[in-house]
Amino acid sequence: MVPVIKDKILNHLGAETVPLVVVGNKTDIKPQMKQVTPEEGKKLAEELGCAWTEASARLNENVGKSFELLIAEIEKQQNPNEPPGGGKCTVM
């Protein structure tokens, strides 16, 4: 389902790529209650060529990290020739 939604977004925007992050939500619930395993989430992220993380909004775990990853994906797309995490500051 996710690849279909991604394709619809790309078609609507007329773009070849769009920054994405796959976030496995509700990490606070029991493993047997999860509908998607972490392995499935990681595999999907690999197939889509994007970042992956897990989060729990209820426990406020990795919520900020999810947004940080999305910002990093946006910056990577806007500056493809710049090394990841590379800053423009030099400390002497």
CSV table of C-alpha atoms in Angstrom, one decimal:
chain,number,residue,atom,x,y,z
A,1,MET,CA,0.0,0.0,0.0
A,2,VAL,CA,2.8,2.5,0.9
A,3,PRO,CA,4.4,2.2,-2.6
A,4,VAL,CA,1.0,3.0,-4.2
A,5,ILE,CA,0.6,6.1,-2.0
A,6,LYS,CA,4.2,7.1,-2.8
A,7,ASP,CA,3.5,6.8,-6.6
A,8,LYS,CA,0.3,8.8,-6.3
A,9,ILE,CA,2.2,11.6,-4.5
A,10,LEU,CA,5.0,11.6,-7.1
A,11,ASN,CA,2.5,11.7,-9.9
A,12,HIS,CA,0.6,14.5,-8.3
A,13,LEU,CA,3.7,16.5,-7.8
A,14,GLY,CA,5.2,15.6,-11.1
A,15,ALA,CA,8.4,14.7,-9.3
A,16,GLU,CA,10.8,11.8,-9.5
A,17,THR,CA,11.6,11.7,-5.8
A,18,VAL,CA,10.2,13.0,-2.5
A,19,PRO,CA,11.8,12.9,0.9
A,20,LEU,CA,10.4,10.0,3.0
A,21,VAL,CA,10.9,8.4,6.4
A,22,VAL,CA,9.2,5.2,7.4
A,23,VAL,CA,8.2,5.4,11.1
A,24,GLY,CA,7.1,2.3,12.9
A,25,ASN,CA,4.7,3.8,15.5
A,26,LYS,CA,3.3,2.5,18.7
A,27,THR,CA,6.5,0.9,20.0
A,28,ASP,CA,4.9,0.9,23.4
A,29,ILE,CA,2.5,-1.9,22.6
A,30,LYS,CA,3.2,-5.7,23.0
A,31,PRO,CA,5.0,-7.3,20.1
A,32,GLN,CA,2.2,-9.8,19.4
A,33,MET,CA,-0.2,-6.8,18.9
A,34,LYS,CA,1.9,-5.1,16.3
A,35,GLN,CA,0.7,-5.3,12.7
A,36,VAL,CA,4.1,-4.7,11.2
A,37,THR,CA,7.4,-6.1,12.6
A,38,PRO,CA,10.5,-3.9,12.8
A,39,GLU,CA,12.1,-6.1,10.2
A,40,GLU,CA,9.2,-5.5,7.8
A,41,GLY,CA,9.5,-1.7,8.4
A,42,LYS,CA,13.3,-1.8,7.7
A,43,LYS,CA,12.8,-3.8,4.5
A,44,LEU,CA,10.1,-1.3,3.3
A,45,ALA,CA,12.5,1.6,4.0
A,46,GLU,CA,15.2,-0.1,2.1
A,47,GLU,CA,12.9,-0.8,-0.9
A,48,LEU,CA,11.8,2.9,-0.8
A,49,GLY,CA,15.4,4.1,-0.4
A,50,CYS,CA,14.6,6.1,2.7
A,51,ALA,CA,15.3,6.3,6.5
A,52,TRP,CA,13.7,4.1,9.1
A,53,THR,CA,13.0,4.5,12.8
A,54,GLU,CA,10.5,3.4,15.4
A,55,ALA,CA,8.6,5.7,17.7
A,56,SER,CA,6.0,6.0,20.5
A,57,ALA,CA,4.0,9.1,20.7
A,58,ARG,CA,2.4,7.9,23.9
A,59,LEU,CA,5.9,7.6,25.6
A,60,ASN,CA,7.4,10.4,23.6
A,61,GLU,CA,10.2,8.1,22.3
A,62,ASN,CA,12.0,9.0,19.1
A,63,VAL,CA,9.3,11.4,18.1
A,64,GLY,CA,11.9,14.2,17.7
A,65,LYS,CA,14.2,11.7,15.9
A,66,SER,CA,11.5,11.0,13.3
A,67,PHE,CA,11.4,14.7,12.4
A,68,GLU,CA,15.2,15.0,12.5
A,69,LEU,CA,15.4,12.1,10.0
A,70,LEU,CA,12.8,13.8,7.7
A,71,ILE,CA,14.8,17.1,7.8
A,72,ALA,CA,18.0,15.2,7.0
A,73,GLU,CA,16.2,13.5,4.0
A,74,ILE,CA,15.0,16.9,2.8
A,75,GLU,CA,18.5,18.4,3.1
A,76,LYS,CA,19.9,15.4,1.3
A,77,GLN,CA,17.5,15.9,-1.6
A,78,GLN,CA,18.2,19.6,-1.7
A,79,ASN,CA,22.0,19.3,-1.5
A,80,PRO,CA,22.8,15.9,-3.2
A,81,ASN,CA,26.5,16.6,-3.5
A,82,GLU,CA,27.1,17.6,0.1
A,83,PRO,CA,28.3,14.8,2.4
A,84,PRO,CA,25.7,13.7,5.1
A,85,GLY,CA,26.1,15.6,8.3
A,86,GLY,CA,28.7,17.9,6.7
A,87,GLY,CA,28.6,21.4,8.2
A,88,LYS,CA,30.0,24.5,6.7
A,89,CYS,CA,31.7,25.7,9.9
A,90,THR,CA,35.3,25.3,10.8
A,91,VAL,CA,36.6,25.5,14.3
A,92,MET,CA,40.2,26.7,14.7
